[in-house]
Amino acid sequence: MPSEVDAVRLRGIGKRFPGVIANHDVDVTIRSGTVHALIGENGAGKSTLMKILYGVQKPDDGTIEINGNEVVLKSPTDAIDNGVGMVFQHFMLADNLTVLENMVLGAEKLHGIGDNARAEIRRISDRFGFELEPDVLVERLGVAARQRLEIAKVLYRGAKIIILDEPTAVLVPQEVDALFANLRELRSAGNSVLFISHKLDEVLAIADDITVMRRGTTVGTADPKTATKHELAELMVGSELPSPETGESTVTDVVELELHDVTLTDEFGRNLLSDISLAIHRGEILGIAGVEGNGQSELVEAIMGMHIPTSGRITLSGEDVTRWHTRKLREAGIGYIPEDRHRHGLLLDSPLWENRILGHQTEAPNVKGPWINRSGARKDTTRIVEEYDVRAPGIDTLARALSGGNQQKLIVGREMSGDPKLLIASHPTRGVDVGAQAAIWGHIKRARKAGLAVLLISADLDELIGLSDTIQVILRGRFVGTFEPSTVTPQDLGAAMTGGQTV
Amino acid sequence: MSTSTTTKNASPGLVQRLTKNWFYLTLVGIAVVSLVRIVTDTNDLDSAGTLRAAIISTCPILMAALGGLWAERAGVVNIGLEGQMILGTWGAAFFTYHYGPWVGILGAALLGMIGGLLHAVATVTFGVDHIVSGVAINLIGAGAATYLAEAVFSDYEGGGPRQLIGLDPPTIITKTPVISEAALDLADKHWFFVSDVASVVAALTTNISTLTFIIFGLVVASAWILWRTSFGLRLRSCGENPQAAETLGVNVYLYKYIAVLVSGALAGIGGGFLALVSSSGYGAGQTGGRGYIGLAAMIFGNWRPGGLLMGALTFGYTDSLRLRDTDAVHALLLLVALALLLIAALRAVRGQINGAIVMGVAGALVLAWFLLTDSVPREFTVMTPYVTTLFVLALGAQRLRMPAADGQQYRKGSAG
Ligand SMILES: Nc1ncnc2c1ncn2[C@@H]1O[C@H](COP(=O)(O)OP(=O)(O)OP(=O)(O)O)[C@@H](O)[C@H]1O
Ligand SMILES: [Mg+2]
């Protein structure tokens, strides 16, 4: 029930960083008891605004009102005291602590740090279907489990105003549905939710109000009851809504990557991957569908040489590479877009051009003999920044200062350079706006035409169906079904992913 | 909702697992030592005297290691432990001279804490590189102690520019009624196992400083505080992911400050022990690099209280052994060989064939060395403590895992 007083009123918010105006003259009002969606292109200033509302960063101008009272938020503690909770765009978890420890940190007063807290976590986990084990190290969790943990952290604290910065980027539709059911429940209990997403279907499905941001400021609002996806896309990036369709097949009969009965066991002898066999030809995109945590990460890590398979064989261009080191595999022409860009893809405190070298530190144009080729790397970084539309003040900017979507574009650009033979892409368009998504799809399609083989893992079923030549469904470390993208529907895939149906 | 395959904790390193089953470990350990003692006929291997000396040389290292643990768990590398220890030796001497040994200990902690404060201001507030600041603290600590000793102690009774002797130690338990005598008698019988246990009892009840018990108590208390309280959880979160901690309302600067201050205080107490218990007064250069050894014990102890305790004990024991009886060092070879072979067997059982082979070969080599020689060259005995500690800890700890944000610069507002 929306009450008289607005939950949040932001008036004239401004925030400047060196070389960038992240926010200016931002006005947003969140009615209490509603879900309010905030959309906008990459770098529009959404996350910055949310960090201001959560007290992480101080605004240069403007006022913040929470429940009708003007507040000054000096630190997240102040925001928490005002009933605000936030799920950040990038995970805020300590790998070496357990789920329980991450959960209770800062909120120890609520249920202690022992068995009471454990019981409460179990309760939240059961209620929302999160499947969280309190005593597992977070290091062991995949991206979707981490995402669920982040959401659970906010629920645990009982926040009244909940900020969710792209919480669905790595969740599959069923998980998104479950999350939305929770959000509706929270809404009817009188809480307010601020929701950021680049997936416009989701926005239309859940939001009561929509605010659009562009170039640091609010440019309009839309009514989810009447607006269409196309109108939203227009408002956001001023362009047409893209579709991932690949057009005619470019699959050749030369096999690029082949896995023969690859099995991977953990230290307790359990199978993480069981008898995985696949073949990807030049010019082919093989899509892997599955609820995250069913062996996708392990499959990628086995191919990338981060885990040596317990049994089975991997060949690249006909050569046995089962026991090759990651370095050698990359030099042999594998591009790799990791699932978690902050953990595996970037050095946040290094400039963009150094990040360009990362993972390609033995290849032209980054090196000349044993030396780093500074000017070569810098020039190529400038090329990536232009071709992939990475919005940054310059190539000496630290990676940390880029918006999430722009970090992703930089990684994609880096991994596509040097004409790889094979691209391993985990959620390649995670967190990028609809315009940039189209551009990335375009790059992948063009490379595919030129003979690139791609292993595509994505939680976005439309992307998977649109781009792939074949789709394999993975469940508990096994392939449980092969689908033809031209005939399969997202519903079929969804059912197969949860074990509802095998083909 | 999901069908994720959740996996359990990684199997913890050997040191951790054994320290968890410390009771069994102790039993096996005593049996092995006893066996070696009888086979090699070196009763000094675990005589009450040796053990007492071992405890005395363990304590300062243990305090340095524990200090390192506090700081690094909060993400600050404290290489300045040595300097803080030196300050502690001076503080202990000064305050003991005026107010008696217990105030002396507090004084040692205070002086060490001042060293810690310097380090905290430099690294946390001003973002100086932790190593640079630590090295500076070591230089400052040594310099300040030298200067202060010259300026203050020269006029004191028993004092000079480089020393202050004749200080009262903290209370010593010279004899515990009944137990001490009985234990010593039993130890002198040189029976298998029983006499070794008796030696331990005798060492712990006769001529032992109460400060020793306090120091071991501090290790237990630290473990409890850091792992069982919400204060400890917050402190550790600052060393793992300060940005995440910040977003959950933890005042990261405050916790880092507390941690580094405690760290300095503990190192200072270690210095105090050196001045008041190990010897009977302040002497220049008394610490002899024990701060660094403590740091090493903490690292190879995998940033855990149990591990660093084991590291400090190994070092302390071998150090005292070499000073008391060089023959015993030869017997030590057999002990090390057996330990290695035991670890090899353990690994083999757990299916880690490569590890087992490496360990087995190392064990066999040491065993051969023991069998083929009668004594260890003098030059080598000097390095036994270092070599053995490295051996035991480096081979025992499998997967060293330091706090993820250890030594890193943290600025407020960098989250997200
Ligand atoms: N700490 C920082 N230092 C410097 N510039 C920053 C910093 N944080 C953000 N920016 C800049 O502010 C602008 C807005 O970034 P923000 O992260 O708010 O975008 P966003 O709307 O969340 O984009 P995305 O959809 O990609 O997540 C960007 O140009 C970014 O480069
Ligand atoms: Mg963002």
PDB file of N, CA and C in Angstrom, chain B residues 164-210:
ATOM      1  N   LEU B 164      70.755  -2.452  31.483  1.00  0.00           N
ATOM      2  CA  LEU B 164      70.229  -2.175  32.817  1.00  0.00           C
ATOM      3  C   LEU B 164      69.968  -3.539  33.433  1.00  0.00           C
ATOM      4  N   ILE B 165      70.818  -3.953  34.356  1.00  0.00           N
ATOM      5  CA  ILE B 165      70.671  -5.315  34.873  1.00  0.00           C
ATOM      6  C   ILE B 165      70.195  -5.309  36.320  1.00  0.00           C
ATOM      7  N   GLY B 166      69.917  -6.511  36.791  1.00  0.00           N
ATOM      8  CA  GLY B 166      69.505  -6.662  38.182  1.00  0.00           C
ATOM      9  C   GLY B 166      68.054  -6.323  38.429  1.00  0.00           C
ATOM     10  N   LEU B 167      67.211  -6.473  37.406  1.00  0.00           N
ATOM     11  CA  LEU B 167      65.800  -6.166  37.591  1.00  0.00           C
ATOM     12  C   LEU B 167      65.065  -7.361  38.165  1.00  0.00           C
ATOM     13  N   ASP B 168      63.997  -7.073  38.913  1.00  0.00           N
ATOM     14  CA  ASP B 168      63.176  -8.153  39.454  1.00  0.00           C
ATOM     15  C   ASP B 168      62.347  -8.773  38.346  1.00  0.00           C
ATOM     16  N   PRO B 169      62.316 -10.098  38.258  1.00  0.00           N
ATOM     17  CA  PRO B 169      61.418 -10.734  37.290  1.00  0.00           C
ATOM     18  C   PRO B 169      60.017 -10.812  37.863  1.00  0.00           C
ATOM     19  N   PRO B 170      59.009 -11.017  36.995  1.00  0.00           N
ATOM     20  CA  PRO B 170      57.659 -11.273  37.504  1.00  0.00           C
ATOM     21  C   PRO B 170      57.676 -12.573  38.292  1.00  0.00           C
ATOM     22  N   THR B 171      56.665 -12.776  39.155  1.00  0.00           N
ATOM     23  CA  THR B 171      56.617 -13.930  40.051  1.00  0.00           C
ATOM     24  C   THR B 171      57.019 -15.232  39.359  1.00  0.00           C
ATOM     25  N   ILE B 172      57.910 -15.984  40.035  1.00  0.00           N
ATOM     26  CA  ILE B 172      58.299 -17.285  39.491  1.00  0.00           C
ATOM     27  C   ILE B 172      57.753 -18.372  40.399  1.00  0.00           C
ATOM     28  N   ILE B 173      57.185 -19.385  39.789  1.00  0.00           N
ATOM     29  CA  ILE B 173      56.747 -20.524  40.593  1.00  0.00           C
ATOM     30  C   ILE B 173      57.947 -21.452  40.690  1.00  0.00           C
ATOM     31  N   THR B 174      58.613 -21.450  41.839  1.00  0.00           N
ATOM     32  CA  THR B 174      59.836 -22.248  41.930  1.00  0.00           C
ATOM     33  C   THR B 174      59.523 -23.725  42.117  1.00  0.00           C
ATOM     34  N   LYS B 175      58.543 -23.999  42.948  1.00  0.00           N
ATOM     35  CA  LYS B 175      58.230 -25.397  43.211  1.00  0.00           C
ATOM     36  C   LYS B 175      56.760 -25.520  43.511  1.00  0.00           C
ATOM     37  N   THR B 176      56.105 -26.464  42.863  1.00  0.00           N
ATOM     38  CA  THR B 176      54.727 -26.734  43.233  1.00  0.00           C
ATOM     39  C   THR B 176      54.772 -27.906  44.205  1.00  0.00           C
ATOM     40  N   PRO B 177      54.156 -27.759  45.370  1.00  0.00           N
ATOM     41  CA  PRO B 177      54.260 -28.817  46.387  1.00  0.00           C
ATOM     42  C   PRO B 177      53.898 -30.197  45.805  1.00  0.00           C
ATOM     43  N   VAL B 178      54.591 -31.214  46.245  1.00  0.00           N
ATOM     44  CA  VAL B 178      54.366 -32.605  45.855  1.00  0.00           C
ATOM     45  C   VAL B 178      54.655 -32.859  44.370  1.00  0.00           C
ATOM     46  N   ILE B 179      53.910 -32.139  43.483  1.00  0.00           N
ATOM     47  CA  ILE B 179      53.980 -32.448  42.056  1.00  0.00           C
ATOM     48  C   ILE B 179      55.401 -32.319  41.512  1.00  0.00           C
ATOM     49  N   SER B 180      56.057 -31.189  41.814  1.00  0.00           N
ATOM     50  CA  SER B 180      57.381 -30.957  41.259  1.00  0.00           C
ATOM     51  C   SER B 180      58.324 -32.118  41.557  1.00  0.00           C
ATOM     52  N   GLU B 181      58.414 -32.456  42.844  1.00  0.00           N
ATOM     53  CA  GLU B 181      59.350 -33.504  43.254  1.00  0.00           C
ATOM     54  C   GLU B 181      59.034 -34.836  42.609  1.00  0.00           C
ATOM     55  N   ALA B 182      57.759 -35.195  42.697  1.00  0.00           N
ATOM     56  CA  ALA B 182      57.345 -36.485  42.149  1.00  0.00           C
ATOM     57  C   ALA B 182      57.670 -36.560  40.668  1.00  0.00           C
ATOM     58  N   ALA B 183      57.352 -35.476  39.956  1.00  0.00           N
ATOM     59  CA  ALA B 183      57.570 -35.476  38.523  1.00  0.00           C
ATOM     60  C   ALA B 183      59.054 -35.587  38.198  1.00  0.00           C
ATOM     61  N   LEU B 184      59.866 -34.840  38.923  1.00  0.00           N
ATOM     62  CA  LEU B 184      61.295 -34.886  38.655  1.00  0.00           C
ATOM     63  C   LEU B 184      61.858 -36.285  38.910  1.00  0.00           C
ATOM     64  N   ASP B 185      61.411 -36.906  40.004  1.00  0.00           N
ATOM     65  CA  ASP B 185      61.840 -38.271  40.313  1.00  0.00           C
ATOM     66  C   ASP B 185      61.516 -39.220  39.179  1.00  0.00           C
ATOM     67  N   LEU B 186      60.279 -39.112  38.757  1.00  0.00           N
ATOM     68  CA  LEU B 186      59.795 -40.011  37.711  1.00  0.00           C
ATOM     69  C   LEU B 186      60.580 -39.805  36.428  1.00  0.00           C
ATOM     70  N   ALA B 187      60.821 -38.508  36.115  1.00  0.00           N
ATOM     71  CA  ALA B 187      61.553 -38.196  34.888  1.00  0.00           C
ATOM     72  C   ALA B 187      62.949 -38.805  34.931  1.00  0.00           C
ATOM     73  N   ASP B 188      63.541 -38.827  36.108  1.00  0.00           N
ATOM     74  CA  ASP B 188      64.900 -39.355  36.242  1.00  0.00           C
ATOM     75  C   ASP B 188      64.987 -40.857  36.038  1.00  0.00           C
ATOM     76  N   LYS B 189      63.831 -41.538  36.087  1.00  0.00           N
ATOM     77  CA  LYS B 189      63.842 -42.983  35.887  1.00  0.00           C
ATOM     78  C   LYS B 189      64.082 -43.351  34.431  1.00  0.00           C
ATOM     79  N   HIS B 190      63.835 -42.403  33.504  1.00  0.00           N
ATOM     80  CA  HIS B 190      64.038 -42.618  32.078  1.00  0.00           C
ATOM     81  C   HIS B 190      63.243 -43.790  31.534  1.00  0.00           C
ATOM     82  N   TRP B 191      62.014 -43.927  32.004  1.00  0.00           N
ATOM     83  CA  TRP B 191      61.149 -44.958  31.445  1.00  0.00           C
ATOM     84  C   TRP B 191      60.555 -44.484  30.135  1.00  0.00           C
ATOM     85  N   PHE B 192      60.043 -45.449  29.380  1.00  0.00           N
ATOM     86  CA  PHE B 192      59.389 -45.082  28.122  1.00  0.00           C
ATOM     87  C   PHE B 192      58.085 -44.355  28.420  1.00  0.00           C
ATOM     88  N   PHE B 193      57.831 -43.282  27.712  1.00  0.00           N
ATOM     89  CA  PHE B 193      56.595 -42.524  27.780  1.00  0.00           C
ATOM     90  C   PHE B 193      56.338 -41.866  29.141  1.00  0.00           C
ATOM     91  N   VAL B 194      56.294 -42.668  30.205  1.00  0.00           N
ATOM     92  CA  VAL B 194      55.951 -42.125  31.520  1.00  0.00           C
ATOM     93  C   VAL B 194      56.919 -41.027  31.924  1.00  0.00           C
ATOM     94  N   SER B 195      58.187 -41.281  31.752  1.00  0.00           N
ATOM     95  CA  SER B 195      59.191 -40.307  32.163  1.00  0.00           C
ATOM     96  C   SER B 195      59.117 -39.048  31.310  1.00  0.00           C
ATOM     97  N   ASP B 196      58.750 -39.227  30.042  1.00  0.00           N
ATOM     98  CA  ASP B 196      58.658 -38.061  29.169  1.00  0.00           C
ATOM     99  C   ASP B 196      57.505 -37.164  29.596  1.00  0.00           C
ATOM    100  N   VAL B 197      56.374 -37.809  29.922  1.00  0.00           N
ATOM    101  CA  VAL B 197      55.242 -37.016  30.413  1.00  0.00           C
ATOM    102  C   VAL B 197      55.649 -36.310  31.702  1.00  0.00           C
ATOM    103  N   ALA B 198      56.345 -37.047  32.559  1.00  0.00           N
ATOM    104  CA  ALA B 198      56.780 -36.469  33.826  1.00  0.00           C
ATOM    105  C   ALA B 198      57.677 -35.261  33.597  1.00  0.00           C
ATOM    106  N   SER B 199      58.551 -35.327  32.587  1.00  0.00           N
ATOM    107  CA  SER B 199      59.412 -34.191  32.249  1.00  0.00           C
ATOM    108  C   SER B 199      58.592 -32.964  31.928  1.00  0.00           C
ATOM    109  N   VAL B 200      57.567 -33.185  31.121  1.00  0.00           N
ATOM    110  CA  VAL B 200      56.708 -32.063  30.733  1.00  0.00           C
ATOM    111  C   VAL B 200      56.071 -31.456  31.977  1.00  0.00           C
ATOM    112  N   VAL B 201      55.526 -32.343  32.833  1.00  0.00           N
ATOM    113  CA  VAL B 201      54.884 -31.857  34.057  1.00  0.00           C
ATOM    114  C   VAL B 201      55.896 -31.093  34.907  1.00  0.00           C
ATOM    115  N   ALA B 202      57.069 -31.658  35.037  1.00  0.00           N
ATOM    116  CA  ALA B 202      58.094 -31.005  35.854  1.00  0.00           C
ATOM    117  C   ALA B 202      58.436 -29.631  35.289  1.00  0.00           C
ATOM    118  N   ALA B 203      58.595 -29.563  33.961  1.00  0.00           N
ATOM    119  CA  ALA B 203      58.965 -28.292  33.352  1.00  0.00           C
ATOM    120  C   ALA B 203      57.888 -27.250  33.593  1.00  0.00           C
ATOM    121  N   LEU B 204      56.634 -27.699  33.587  1.00  0.00           N
ATOM    122  CA  LEU B 204      55.529 -26.744  33.723  1.00  0.00           C
ATOM    123  C   LEU B 204      55.257 -26.349  35.169  1.00  0.00           C
ATOM    124  N   THR B 205      55.839 -27.081  36.120  1.00  0.00           N
ATOM    125  CA  THR B 205      55.513 -26.772  37.518  1.00  0.00           C
ATOM    126  C   THR B 205      56.702 -26.252  38.312  1.00  0.00           C
ATOM    127  N   THR B 206      57.900 -26.342  37.733  1.00  0.00           N
ATOM    128  CA  THR B 206      59.084 -25.979  38.498  1.00  0.00           C
ATOM    129  C   THR B 206      59.822 -24.825  37.836  1.00  0.00           C
ATOM    130  N   ASN B 207      60.154 -23.821  38.623  1.00  0.00           N
ATOM    131  CA  ASN B 207      60.923 -22.695  38.100  1.00  0.00           C
ATOM    132  C   ASN B 207      60.343 -22.089  36.838  1.00  0.00           C
ATOM    133  N   ILE B 208      59.076 -21.851  36.867  1.00  0.00           N
ATOM    134  CA  ILE B 208      58.474 -21.295  35.658  1.00  0.00           C
ATOM    135  C   ILE B 208      57.859 -19.939  35.973  1.00  0.00           C
ATOM    136  N   SER B 209      58.023 -19.005  35.041  1.00  0.00           N
ATOM    137  CA  SER B 209      57.505 -17.657  35.269  1.00  0.00           C
ATOM    138  C   SER B 209      56.004 -17.628  35.026  1.00  0.00           C
ATOM    139  N   THR B 210      55.298 -16.896  35.890  1.00  0.00           N
ATOM    140  CA  THR B 210      53.851 -16.772  35.678  1.00  0.00           C
ATOM    141  C   THR B 210      53.559 -16.077  34.348  1.00  0.00           C
TER     142      THR B 210
END
